[in-house]
mmCIF file of C-alpha atoms and ligand atoms in Angstrom:
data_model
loop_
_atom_site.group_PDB
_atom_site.id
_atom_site.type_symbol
_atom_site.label_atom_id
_atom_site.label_comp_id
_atom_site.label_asym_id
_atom_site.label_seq_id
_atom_site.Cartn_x
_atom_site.Cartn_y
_atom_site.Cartn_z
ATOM 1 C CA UNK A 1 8.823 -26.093 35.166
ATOM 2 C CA UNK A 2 6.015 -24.038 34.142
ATOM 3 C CA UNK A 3 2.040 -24.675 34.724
ATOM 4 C CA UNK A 4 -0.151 -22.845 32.641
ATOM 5 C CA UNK A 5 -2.540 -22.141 30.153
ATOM 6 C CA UNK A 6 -0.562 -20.621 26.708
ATOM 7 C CA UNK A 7 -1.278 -23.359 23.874
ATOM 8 C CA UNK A 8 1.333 -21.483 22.352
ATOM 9 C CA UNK A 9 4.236 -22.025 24.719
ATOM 10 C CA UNK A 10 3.197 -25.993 24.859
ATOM 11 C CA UNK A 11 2.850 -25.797 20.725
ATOM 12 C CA UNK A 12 6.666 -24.286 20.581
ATOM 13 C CA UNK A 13 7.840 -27.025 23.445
ATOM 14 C CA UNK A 14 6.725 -30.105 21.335
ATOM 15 C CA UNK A 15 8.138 -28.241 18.053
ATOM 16 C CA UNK A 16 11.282 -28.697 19.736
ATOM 17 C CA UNK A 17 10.745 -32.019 20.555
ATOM 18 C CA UNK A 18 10.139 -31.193 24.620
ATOM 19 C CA UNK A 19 7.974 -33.201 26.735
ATOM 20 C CA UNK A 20 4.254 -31.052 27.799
ATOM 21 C CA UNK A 21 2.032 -32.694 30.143
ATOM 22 C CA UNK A 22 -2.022 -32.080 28.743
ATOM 23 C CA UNK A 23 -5.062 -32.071 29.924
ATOM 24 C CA UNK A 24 -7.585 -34.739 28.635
ATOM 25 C CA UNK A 25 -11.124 -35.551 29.641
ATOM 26 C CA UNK A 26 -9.600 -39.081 30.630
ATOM 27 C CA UNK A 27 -6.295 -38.203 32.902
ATOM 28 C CA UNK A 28 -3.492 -35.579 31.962
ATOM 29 C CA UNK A 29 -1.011 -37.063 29.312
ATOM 30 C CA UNK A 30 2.794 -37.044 29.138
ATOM 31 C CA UNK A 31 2.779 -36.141 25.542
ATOM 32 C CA UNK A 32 5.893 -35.488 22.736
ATOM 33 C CA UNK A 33 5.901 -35.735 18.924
ATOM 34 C CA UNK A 34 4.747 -39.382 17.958
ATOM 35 C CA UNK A 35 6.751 -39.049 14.763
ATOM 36 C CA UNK A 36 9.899 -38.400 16.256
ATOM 37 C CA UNK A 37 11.761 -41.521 17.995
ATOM 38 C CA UNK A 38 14.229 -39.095 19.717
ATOM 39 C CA UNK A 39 11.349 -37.464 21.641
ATOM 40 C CA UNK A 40 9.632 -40.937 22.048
ATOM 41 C CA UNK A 41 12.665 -42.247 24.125
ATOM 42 C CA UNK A 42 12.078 -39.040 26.566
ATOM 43 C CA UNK A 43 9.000 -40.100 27.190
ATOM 44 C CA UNK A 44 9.532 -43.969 28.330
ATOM 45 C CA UNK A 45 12.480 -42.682 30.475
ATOM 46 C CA UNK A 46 10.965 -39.691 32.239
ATOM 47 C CA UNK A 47 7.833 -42.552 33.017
ATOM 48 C CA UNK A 48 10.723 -44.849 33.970
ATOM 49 C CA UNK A 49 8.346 -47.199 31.461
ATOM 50 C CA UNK A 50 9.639 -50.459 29.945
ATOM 51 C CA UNK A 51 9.487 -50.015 26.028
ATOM 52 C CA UNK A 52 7.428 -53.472 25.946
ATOM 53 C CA UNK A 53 4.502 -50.559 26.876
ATOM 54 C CA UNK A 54 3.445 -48.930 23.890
ATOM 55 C CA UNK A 55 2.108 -45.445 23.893
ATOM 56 C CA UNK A 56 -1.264 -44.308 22.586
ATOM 57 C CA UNK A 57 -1.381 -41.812 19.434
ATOM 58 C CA UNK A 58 -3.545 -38.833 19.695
ATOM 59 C CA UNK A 59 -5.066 -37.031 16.797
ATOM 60 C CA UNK A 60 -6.658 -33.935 16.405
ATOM 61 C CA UNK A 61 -9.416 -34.993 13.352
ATOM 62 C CA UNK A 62 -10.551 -38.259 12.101
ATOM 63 C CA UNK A 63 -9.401 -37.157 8.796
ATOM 64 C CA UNK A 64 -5.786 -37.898 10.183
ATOM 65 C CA UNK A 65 -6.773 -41.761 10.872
ATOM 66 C CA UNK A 66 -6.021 -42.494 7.123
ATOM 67 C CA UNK A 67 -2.372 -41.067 7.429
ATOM 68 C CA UNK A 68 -1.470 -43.184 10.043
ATOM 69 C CA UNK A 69 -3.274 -46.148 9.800
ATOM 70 C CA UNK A 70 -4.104 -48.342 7.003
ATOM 71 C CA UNK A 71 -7.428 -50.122 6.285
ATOM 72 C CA UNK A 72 -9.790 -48.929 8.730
ATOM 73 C CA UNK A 73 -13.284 -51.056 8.926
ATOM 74 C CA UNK A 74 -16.173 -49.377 8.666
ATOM 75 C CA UNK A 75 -17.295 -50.161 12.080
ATOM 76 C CA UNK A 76 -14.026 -48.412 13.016
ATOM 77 C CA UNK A 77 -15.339 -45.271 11.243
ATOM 78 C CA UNK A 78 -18.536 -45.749 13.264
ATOM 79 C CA UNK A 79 -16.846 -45.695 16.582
ATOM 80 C CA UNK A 80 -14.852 -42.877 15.710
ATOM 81 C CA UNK A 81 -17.736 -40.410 14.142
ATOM 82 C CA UNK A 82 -20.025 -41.019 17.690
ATOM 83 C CA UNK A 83 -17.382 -41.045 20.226
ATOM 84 C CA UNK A 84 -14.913 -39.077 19.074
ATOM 85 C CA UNK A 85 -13.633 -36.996 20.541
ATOM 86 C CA UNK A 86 -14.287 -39.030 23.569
ATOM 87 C CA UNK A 87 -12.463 -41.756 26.150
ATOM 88 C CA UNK A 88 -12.126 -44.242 23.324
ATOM 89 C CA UNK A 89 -8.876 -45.544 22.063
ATOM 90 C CA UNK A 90 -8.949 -47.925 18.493
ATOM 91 C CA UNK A 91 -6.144 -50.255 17.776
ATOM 92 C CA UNK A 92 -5.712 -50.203 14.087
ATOM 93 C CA UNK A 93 -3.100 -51.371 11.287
ATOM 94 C CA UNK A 94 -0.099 -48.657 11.477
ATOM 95 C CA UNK A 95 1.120 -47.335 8.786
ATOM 96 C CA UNK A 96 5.364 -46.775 8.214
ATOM 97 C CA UNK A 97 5.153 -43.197 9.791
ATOM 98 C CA UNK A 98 4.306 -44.262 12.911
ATOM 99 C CA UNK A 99 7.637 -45.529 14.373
ATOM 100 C CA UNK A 100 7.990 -48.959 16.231
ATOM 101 C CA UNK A 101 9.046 -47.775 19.525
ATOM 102 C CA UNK A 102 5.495 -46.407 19.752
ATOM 103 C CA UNK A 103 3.769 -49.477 19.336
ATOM 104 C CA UNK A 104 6.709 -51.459 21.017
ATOM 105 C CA UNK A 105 7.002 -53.585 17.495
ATOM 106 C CA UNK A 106 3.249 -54.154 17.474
ATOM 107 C CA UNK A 107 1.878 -53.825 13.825
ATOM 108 C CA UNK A 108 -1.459 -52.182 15.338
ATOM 109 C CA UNK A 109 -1.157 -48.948 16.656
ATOM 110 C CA UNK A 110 -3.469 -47.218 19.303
ATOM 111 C CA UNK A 111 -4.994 -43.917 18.362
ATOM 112 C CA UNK A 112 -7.654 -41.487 20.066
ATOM 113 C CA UNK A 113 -8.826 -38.180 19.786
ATOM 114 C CA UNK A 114 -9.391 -36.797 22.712
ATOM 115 C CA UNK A 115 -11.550 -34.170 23.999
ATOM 116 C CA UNK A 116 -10.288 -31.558 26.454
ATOM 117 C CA UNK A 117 -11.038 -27.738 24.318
ATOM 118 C CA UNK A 118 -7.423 -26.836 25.331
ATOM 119 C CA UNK A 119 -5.679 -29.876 24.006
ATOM 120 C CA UNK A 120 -7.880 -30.019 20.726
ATOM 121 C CA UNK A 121 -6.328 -26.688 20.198
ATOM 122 C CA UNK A 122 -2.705 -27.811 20.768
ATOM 123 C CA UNK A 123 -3.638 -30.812 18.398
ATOM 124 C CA UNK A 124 -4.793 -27.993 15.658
ATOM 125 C CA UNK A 125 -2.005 -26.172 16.120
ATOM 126 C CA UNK A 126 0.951 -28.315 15.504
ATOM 127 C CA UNK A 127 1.569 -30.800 12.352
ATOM 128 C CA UNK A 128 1.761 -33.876 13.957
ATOM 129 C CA UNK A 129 0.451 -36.164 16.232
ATOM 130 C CA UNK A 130 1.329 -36.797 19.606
ATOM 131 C CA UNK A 131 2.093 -39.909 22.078
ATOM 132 C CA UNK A 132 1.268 -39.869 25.744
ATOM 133 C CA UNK A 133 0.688 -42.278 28.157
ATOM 134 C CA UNK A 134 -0.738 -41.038 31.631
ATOM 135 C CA UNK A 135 1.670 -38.509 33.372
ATOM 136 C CA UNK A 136 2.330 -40.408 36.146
ATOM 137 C CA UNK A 137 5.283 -42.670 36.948
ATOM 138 C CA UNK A 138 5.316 -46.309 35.440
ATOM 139 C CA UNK A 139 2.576 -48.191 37.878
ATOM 140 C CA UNK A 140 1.662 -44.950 40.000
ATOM 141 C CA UNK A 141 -1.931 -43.420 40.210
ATOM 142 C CA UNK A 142 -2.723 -41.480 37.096
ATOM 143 C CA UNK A 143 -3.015 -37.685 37.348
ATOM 144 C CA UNK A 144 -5.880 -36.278 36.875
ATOM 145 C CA UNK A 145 -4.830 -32.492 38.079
ATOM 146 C CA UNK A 146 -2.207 -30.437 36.722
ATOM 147 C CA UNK A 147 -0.959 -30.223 40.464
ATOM 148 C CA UNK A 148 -0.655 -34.133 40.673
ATOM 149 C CA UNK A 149 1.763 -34.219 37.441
ATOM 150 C CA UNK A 150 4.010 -31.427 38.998
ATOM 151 C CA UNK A 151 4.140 -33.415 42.159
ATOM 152 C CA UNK A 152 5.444 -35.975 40.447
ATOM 153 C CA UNK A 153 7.084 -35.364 37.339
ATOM 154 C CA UNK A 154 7.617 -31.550 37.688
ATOM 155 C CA UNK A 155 11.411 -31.757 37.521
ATOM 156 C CA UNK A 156 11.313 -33.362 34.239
ATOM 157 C CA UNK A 157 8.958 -31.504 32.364
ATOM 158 C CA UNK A 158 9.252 -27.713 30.774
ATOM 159 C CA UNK A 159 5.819 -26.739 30.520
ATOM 160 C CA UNK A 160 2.361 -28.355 31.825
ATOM 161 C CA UNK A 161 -0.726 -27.170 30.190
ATOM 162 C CA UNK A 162 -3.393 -26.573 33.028
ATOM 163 C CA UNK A 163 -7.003 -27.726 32.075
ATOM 164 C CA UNK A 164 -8.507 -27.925 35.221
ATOM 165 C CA UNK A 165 -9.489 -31.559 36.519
ATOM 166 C CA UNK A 166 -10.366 -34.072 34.170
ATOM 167 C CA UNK A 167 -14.099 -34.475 33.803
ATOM 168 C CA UNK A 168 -13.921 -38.352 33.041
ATOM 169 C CA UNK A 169 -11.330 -39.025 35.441
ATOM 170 C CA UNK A 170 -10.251 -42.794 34.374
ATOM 171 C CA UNK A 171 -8.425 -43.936 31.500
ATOM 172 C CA UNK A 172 -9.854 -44.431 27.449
ATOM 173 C CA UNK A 173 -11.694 -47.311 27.055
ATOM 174 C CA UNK A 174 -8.805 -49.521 24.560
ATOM 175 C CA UNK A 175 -10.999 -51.728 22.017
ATOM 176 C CA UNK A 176 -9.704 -54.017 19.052
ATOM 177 C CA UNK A 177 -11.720 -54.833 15.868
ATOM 178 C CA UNK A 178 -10.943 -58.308 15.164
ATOM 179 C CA UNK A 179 -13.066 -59.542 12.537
ATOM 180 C CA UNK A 180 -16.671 -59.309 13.395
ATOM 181 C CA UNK A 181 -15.974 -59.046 17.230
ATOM 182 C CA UNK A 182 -15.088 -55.845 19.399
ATOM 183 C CA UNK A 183 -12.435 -56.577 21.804
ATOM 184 C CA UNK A 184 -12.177 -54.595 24.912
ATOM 185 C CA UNK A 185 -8.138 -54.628 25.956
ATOM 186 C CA UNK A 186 -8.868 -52.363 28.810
ATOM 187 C CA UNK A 187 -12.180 -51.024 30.630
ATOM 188 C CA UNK A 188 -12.540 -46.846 30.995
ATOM 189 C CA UNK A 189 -14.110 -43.835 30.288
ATOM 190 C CA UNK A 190 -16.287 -45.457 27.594
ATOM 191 C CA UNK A 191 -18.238 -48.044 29.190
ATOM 192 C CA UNK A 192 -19.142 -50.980 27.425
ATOM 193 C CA UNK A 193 -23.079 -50.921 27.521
ATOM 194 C CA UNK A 194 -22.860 -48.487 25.108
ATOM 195 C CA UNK A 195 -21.371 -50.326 22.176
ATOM 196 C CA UNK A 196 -23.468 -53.428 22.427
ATOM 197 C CA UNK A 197 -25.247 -51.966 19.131
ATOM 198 C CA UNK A 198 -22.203 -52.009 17.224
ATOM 199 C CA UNK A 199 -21.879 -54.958 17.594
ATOM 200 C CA UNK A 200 -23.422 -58.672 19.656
ATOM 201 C CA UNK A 201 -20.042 -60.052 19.336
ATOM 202 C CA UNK A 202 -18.175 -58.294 22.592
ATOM 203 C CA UNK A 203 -15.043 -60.082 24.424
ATOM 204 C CA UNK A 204 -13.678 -58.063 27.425
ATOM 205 C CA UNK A 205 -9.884 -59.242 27.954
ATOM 206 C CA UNK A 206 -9.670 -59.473 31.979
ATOM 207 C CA UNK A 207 -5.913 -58.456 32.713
ATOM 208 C CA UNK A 208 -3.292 -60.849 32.725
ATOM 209 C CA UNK A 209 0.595 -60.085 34.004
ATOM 210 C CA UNK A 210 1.975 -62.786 31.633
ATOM 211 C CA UNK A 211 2.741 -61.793 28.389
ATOM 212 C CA UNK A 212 -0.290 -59.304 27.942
ATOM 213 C CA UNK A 213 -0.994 -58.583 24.408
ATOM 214 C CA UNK A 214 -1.856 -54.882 25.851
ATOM 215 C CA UNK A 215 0.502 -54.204 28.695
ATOM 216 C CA UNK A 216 -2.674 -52.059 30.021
ATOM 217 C CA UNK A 217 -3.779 -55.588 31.072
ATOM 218 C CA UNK A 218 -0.701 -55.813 33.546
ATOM 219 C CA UNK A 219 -2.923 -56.850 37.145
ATOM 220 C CA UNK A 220 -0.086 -54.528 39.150
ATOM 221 C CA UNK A 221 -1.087 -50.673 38.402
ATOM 222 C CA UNK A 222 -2.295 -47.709 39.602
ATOM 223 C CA UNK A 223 -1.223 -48.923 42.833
ATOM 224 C CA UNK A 224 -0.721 -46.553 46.313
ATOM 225 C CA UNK A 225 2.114 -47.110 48.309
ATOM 226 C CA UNK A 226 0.035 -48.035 50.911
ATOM 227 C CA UNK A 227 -1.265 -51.682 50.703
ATOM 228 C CA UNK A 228 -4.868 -51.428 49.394
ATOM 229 C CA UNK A 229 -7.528 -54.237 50.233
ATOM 230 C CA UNK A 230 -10.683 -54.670 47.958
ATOM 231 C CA UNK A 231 -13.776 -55.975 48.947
ATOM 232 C CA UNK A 232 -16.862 -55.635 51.603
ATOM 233 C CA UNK A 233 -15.703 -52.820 54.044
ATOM 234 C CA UNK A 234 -17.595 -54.279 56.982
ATOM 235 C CA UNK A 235 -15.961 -57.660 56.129
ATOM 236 C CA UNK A 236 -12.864 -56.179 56.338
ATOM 237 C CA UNK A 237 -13.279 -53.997 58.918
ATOM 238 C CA UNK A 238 -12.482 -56.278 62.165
ATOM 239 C CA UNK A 239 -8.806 -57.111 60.820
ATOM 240 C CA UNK A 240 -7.683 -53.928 60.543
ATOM 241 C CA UNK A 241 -9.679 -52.445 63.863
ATOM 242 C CA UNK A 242 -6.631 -50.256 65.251
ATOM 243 C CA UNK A 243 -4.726 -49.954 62.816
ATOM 244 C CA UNK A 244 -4.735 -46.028 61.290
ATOM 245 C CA UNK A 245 -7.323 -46.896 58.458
ATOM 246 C CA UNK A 246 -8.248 -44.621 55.312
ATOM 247 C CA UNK A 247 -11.363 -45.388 53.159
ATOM 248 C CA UNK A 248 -12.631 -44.979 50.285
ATOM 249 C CA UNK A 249 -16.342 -46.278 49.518
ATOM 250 C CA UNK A 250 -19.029 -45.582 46.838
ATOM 251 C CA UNK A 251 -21.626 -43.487 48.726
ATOM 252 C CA UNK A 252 -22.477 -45.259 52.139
ATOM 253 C CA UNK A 253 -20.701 -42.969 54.901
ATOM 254 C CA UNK A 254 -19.616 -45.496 57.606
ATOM 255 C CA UNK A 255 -19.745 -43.381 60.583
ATOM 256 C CA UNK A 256 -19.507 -46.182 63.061
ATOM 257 C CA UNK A 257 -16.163 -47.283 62.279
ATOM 258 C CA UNK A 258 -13.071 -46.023 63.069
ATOM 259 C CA UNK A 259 -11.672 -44.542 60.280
ATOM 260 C CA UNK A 260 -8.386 -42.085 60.338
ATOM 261 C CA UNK A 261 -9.486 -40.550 56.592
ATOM 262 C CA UNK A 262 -12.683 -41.659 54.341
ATOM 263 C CA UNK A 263 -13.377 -40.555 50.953
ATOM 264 C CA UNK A 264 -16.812 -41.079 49.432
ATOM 265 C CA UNK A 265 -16.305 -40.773 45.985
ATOM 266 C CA UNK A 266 -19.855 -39.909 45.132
ATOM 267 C CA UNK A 267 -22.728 -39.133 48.408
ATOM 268 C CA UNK A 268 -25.334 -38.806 45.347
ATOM 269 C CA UNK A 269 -24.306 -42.413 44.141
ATOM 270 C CA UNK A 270 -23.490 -40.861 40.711
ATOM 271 C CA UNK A 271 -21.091 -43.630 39.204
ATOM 272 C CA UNK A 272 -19.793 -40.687 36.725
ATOM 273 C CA UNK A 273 -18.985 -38.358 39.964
ATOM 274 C CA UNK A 274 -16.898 -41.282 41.216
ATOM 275 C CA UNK A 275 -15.091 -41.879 38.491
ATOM 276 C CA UNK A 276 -14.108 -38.603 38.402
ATOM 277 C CA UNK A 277 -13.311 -38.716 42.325
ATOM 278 C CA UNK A 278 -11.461 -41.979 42.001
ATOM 279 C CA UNK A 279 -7.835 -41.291 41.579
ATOM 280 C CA UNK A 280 -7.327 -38.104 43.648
ATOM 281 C CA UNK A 281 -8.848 -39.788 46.615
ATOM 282 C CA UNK A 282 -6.766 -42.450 46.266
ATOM 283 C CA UNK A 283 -3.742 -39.947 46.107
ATOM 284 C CA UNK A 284 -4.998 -37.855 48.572
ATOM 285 C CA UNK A 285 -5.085 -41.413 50.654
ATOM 286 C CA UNK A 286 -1.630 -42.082 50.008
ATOM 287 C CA UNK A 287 -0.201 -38.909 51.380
ATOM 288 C CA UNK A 288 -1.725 -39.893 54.845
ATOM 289 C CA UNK A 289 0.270 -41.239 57.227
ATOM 290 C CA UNK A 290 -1.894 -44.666 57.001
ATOM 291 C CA UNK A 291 -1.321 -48.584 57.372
ATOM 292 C CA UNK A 292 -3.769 -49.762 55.382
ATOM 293 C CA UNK A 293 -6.751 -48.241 52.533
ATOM 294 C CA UNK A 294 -9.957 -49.925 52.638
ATOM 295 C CA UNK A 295 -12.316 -49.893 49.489
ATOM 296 C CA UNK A 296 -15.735 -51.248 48.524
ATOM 297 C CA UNK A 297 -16.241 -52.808 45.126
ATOM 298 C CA UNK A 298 -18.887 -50.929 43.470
ATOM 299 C CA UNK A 299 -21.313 -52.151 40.996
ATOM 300 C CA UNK A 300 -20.147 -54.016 38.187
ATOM 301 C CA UNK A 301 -22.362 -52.517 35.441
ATOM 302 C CA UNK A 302 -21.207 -48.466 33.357
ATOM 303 C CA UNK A 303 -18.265 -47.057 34.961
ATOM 304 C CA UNK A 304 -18.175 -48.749 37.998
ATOM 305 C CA UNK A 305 -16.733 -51.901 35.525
ATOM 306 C CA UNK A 306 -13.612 -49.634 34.698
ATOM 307 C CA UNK A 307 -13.825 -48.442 38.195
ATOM 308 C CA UNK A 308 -13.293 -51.709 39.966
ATOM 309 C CA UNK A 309 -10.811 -52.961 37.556
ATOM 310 C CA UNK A 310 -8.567 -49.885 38.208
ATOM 311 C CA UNK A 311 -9.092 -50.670 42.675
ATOM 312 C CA UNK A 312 -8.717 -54.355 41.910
ATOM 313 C CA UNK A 313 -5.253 -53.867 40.100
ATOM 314 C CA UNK A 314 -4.331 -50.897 42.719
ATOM 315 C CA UNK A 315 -4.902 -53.806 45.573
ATOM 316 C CA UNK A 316 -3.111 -56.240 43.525
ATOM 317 C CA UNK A 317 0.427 -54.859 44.382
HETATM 318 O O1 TXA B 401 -7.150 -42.041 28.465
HETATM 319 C C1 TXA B 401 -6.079 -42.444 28.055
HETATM 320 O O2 TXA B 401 -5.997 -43.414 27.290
HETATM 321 C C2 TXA B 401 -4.816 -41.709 28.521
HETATM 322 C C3 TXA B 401 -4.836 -40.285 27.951
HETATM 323 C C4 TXA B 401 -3.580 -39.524 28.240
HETATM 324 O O3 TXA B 401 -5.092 -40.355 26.580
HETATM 325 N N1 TXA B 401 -3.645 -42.411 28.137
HETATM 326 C C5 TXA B 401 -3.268 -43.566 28.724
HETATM 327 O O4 TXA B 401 -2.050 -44.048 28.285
HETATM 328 O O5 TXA B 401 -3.908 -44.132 29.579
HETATM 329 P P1 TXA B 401 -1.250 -45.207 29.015
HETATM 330 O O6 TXA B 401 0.008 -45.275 28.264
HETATM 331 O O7 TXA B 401 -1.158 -44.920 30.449
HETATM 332 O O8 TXA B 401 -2.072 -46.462 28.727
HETATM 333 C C6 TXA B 401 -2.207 -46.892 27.399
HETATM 334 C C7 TXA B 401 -2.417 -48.353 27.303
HETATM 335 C C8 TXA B 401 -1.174 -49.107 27.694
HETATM 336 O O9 TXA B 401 -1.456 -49.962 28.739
HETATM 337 C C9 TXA B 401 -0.787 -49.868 26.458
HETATM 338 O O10 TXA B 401 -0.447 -51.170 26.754
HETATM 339 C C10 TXA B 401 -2.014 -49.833 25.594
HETATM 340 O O11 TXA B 401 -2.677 -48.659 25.943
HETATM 341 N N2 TXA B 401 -1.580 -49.738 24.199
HETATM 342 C C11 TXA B 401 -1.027 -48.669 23.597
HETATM 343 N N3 TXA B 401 -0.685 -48.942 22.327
HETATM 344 C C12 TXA B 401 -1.028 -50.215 22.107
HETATM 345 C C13 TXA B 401 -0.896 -51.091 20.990
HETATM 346 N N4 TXA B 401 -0.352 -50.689 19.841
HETATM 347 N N5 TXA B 401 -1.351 -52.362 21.119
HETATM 348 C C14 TXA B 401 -1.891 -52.777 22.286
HETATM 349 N N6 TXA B 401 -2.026 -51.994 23.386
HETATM 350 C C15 TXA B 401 -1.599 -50.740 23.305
HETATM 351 MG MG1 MG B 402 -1.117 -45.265 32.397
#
């Protein structure tokens, strides 16, 4: 396994229907050719991810959206021309191309563009799209570092294209257009304040682990091995007193307590700073040797919605 920078050695990988890991503003991507069902297999089993998970498709223009999908609303145009490229993902009517083991036999099909320089290049330089899901192991942290994705997956992969760490730092914010009404399948790098004035009709989808319609929704995910407990640190405090205890909290810095490791994901209480903090701490966390990880809710309002969804479904395991 190689970690580097050469859009041309990932560009000949996926040509040949090899797995490359990319950078994205969002998290790093476990990407192959979306067209080709072959390299579409690789990537469920190198995630060890159940094919009921479909994969998101990324493009490299909004031209592309009519080759791949079929009637797309206006609002959908909308969407796409201000955040594109951006942490948004659309789930739109798939056209034929797109094969069914990427939308795991769902007739809508999820497509972004993203917006790390290096992988807009890679998308400009090859001829067809590609499908990644989050490098990272099926219900693991996702990667945000080219480092974490060689931790994990290096064995697997040929080549991981090294763009630095991801400025957003959680996942693309997944929204539906049904009918009038946006529907947000899963919260992330696109917070929701900012399309109220697309539309008044919003309905956020809290997860659910039955049946989910998006398997993003599934509560269990992004989960440490260590058990992690949500809520009011200072509540929680007194049942864990002596136990080795890590910590991860918006800005407040605790220095009373007795705490083996603490992360503060953002001193400045800059909610974009910890999103961008919020996965390697937790990482970083789970490679103490720790009983138990501690973290605060934050506020429910811009990021910190997408924020405490991903700690609420990390504690959930
Ligand atoms: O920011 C992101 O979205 C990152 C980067 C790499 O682009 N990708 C990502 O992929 O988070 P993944 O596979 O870890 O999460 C994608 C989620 C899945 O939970 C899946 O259920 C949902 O998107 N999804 C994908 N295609 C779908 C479809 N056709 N219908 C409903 N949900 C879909
Ligand atoms: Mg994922």
């Amino acid at each position: 396994m190689t970690i580097g920078t050469s859009i041309q050695k990932a560009a000949e990988a996926l040509r040949s229907d090899q797995l490359v890991a990319i950078p994205t503003e969002t998290v790093y991507g476990l990407a192959g050719n979306a067209l080709s069902e072959e390299t579409v297999v690789k990537i469920f089993s190198v995630k060890n991810r159940p094919f009921f998970d479909p994969l998101i498709v990324h493009l490299g223009h909004i031209e592309q959206l009519s080759e791949f999908t079929r009637s797309v609303p206006e609002l959908a145009y909308d969407l796409a021309n201000t955040f594109w490229p951006g942490p948004m993902t659309l789930l739109l009517p798939k056209k034929e191309i797109i094969p069914d083991l990427v939308t795991a036999g769902n007739e809508r099909v999820a497509v972004r563009i993203p917006q790390h320089p290096l992988t807009q290049k890679l998308l400009q330089s090859i001829n067809f799209p590609l499908a990644a899901p989050s490098a990272n192991p099926f219900g693991y942290i996702s990667p945000t570092t080219a480092q974490h994705v060689a931790d994990q997956l290096g064995s697997q992969l040929l080549y991981i294209l090294d763009g630095g760490a991801c400025q957003v730092g959680l996942e693309s914010t997944i929204i539906g257009l049904e009918n009038e009404e946006l529907v947000i399948y899963r919260k992330g790098g696109l917070p929701v304040e900012q399309l109220r004035h697309f539309s008044d009709k919003i309905r956020i989808m809290e997860h659910s682990s039955s049946n989910p319609k998006s398997p993003g929704q599934l509560k269990s995910h992004y989960a440490p091995k260590i058990p992690l407990m949500l809520g009011d640190i200072r509540e929680m405090y007194p049942q864990h007193k002596g136990k080795k205890i890590g910590l991860i909290s918006f800005f407040e810095d605790f220095a009373d307590l007795d705490i083996q490791k603490h992360f503060r994901l953002s001193p400045q209480k800059d909610m974009k700073q910890a999103a961008k903090q919020l996965f390697s701490s937790m990482r970083l966390l789970d490679n103490e040797s720790l009983d138990v990880i501690l973290a605060e809710v934050l506020p429910e309002k811009g990021l910190g919605r997408a924020i405490n969804d991903r700690l609420r479904r990390a504690a959930a395991h």
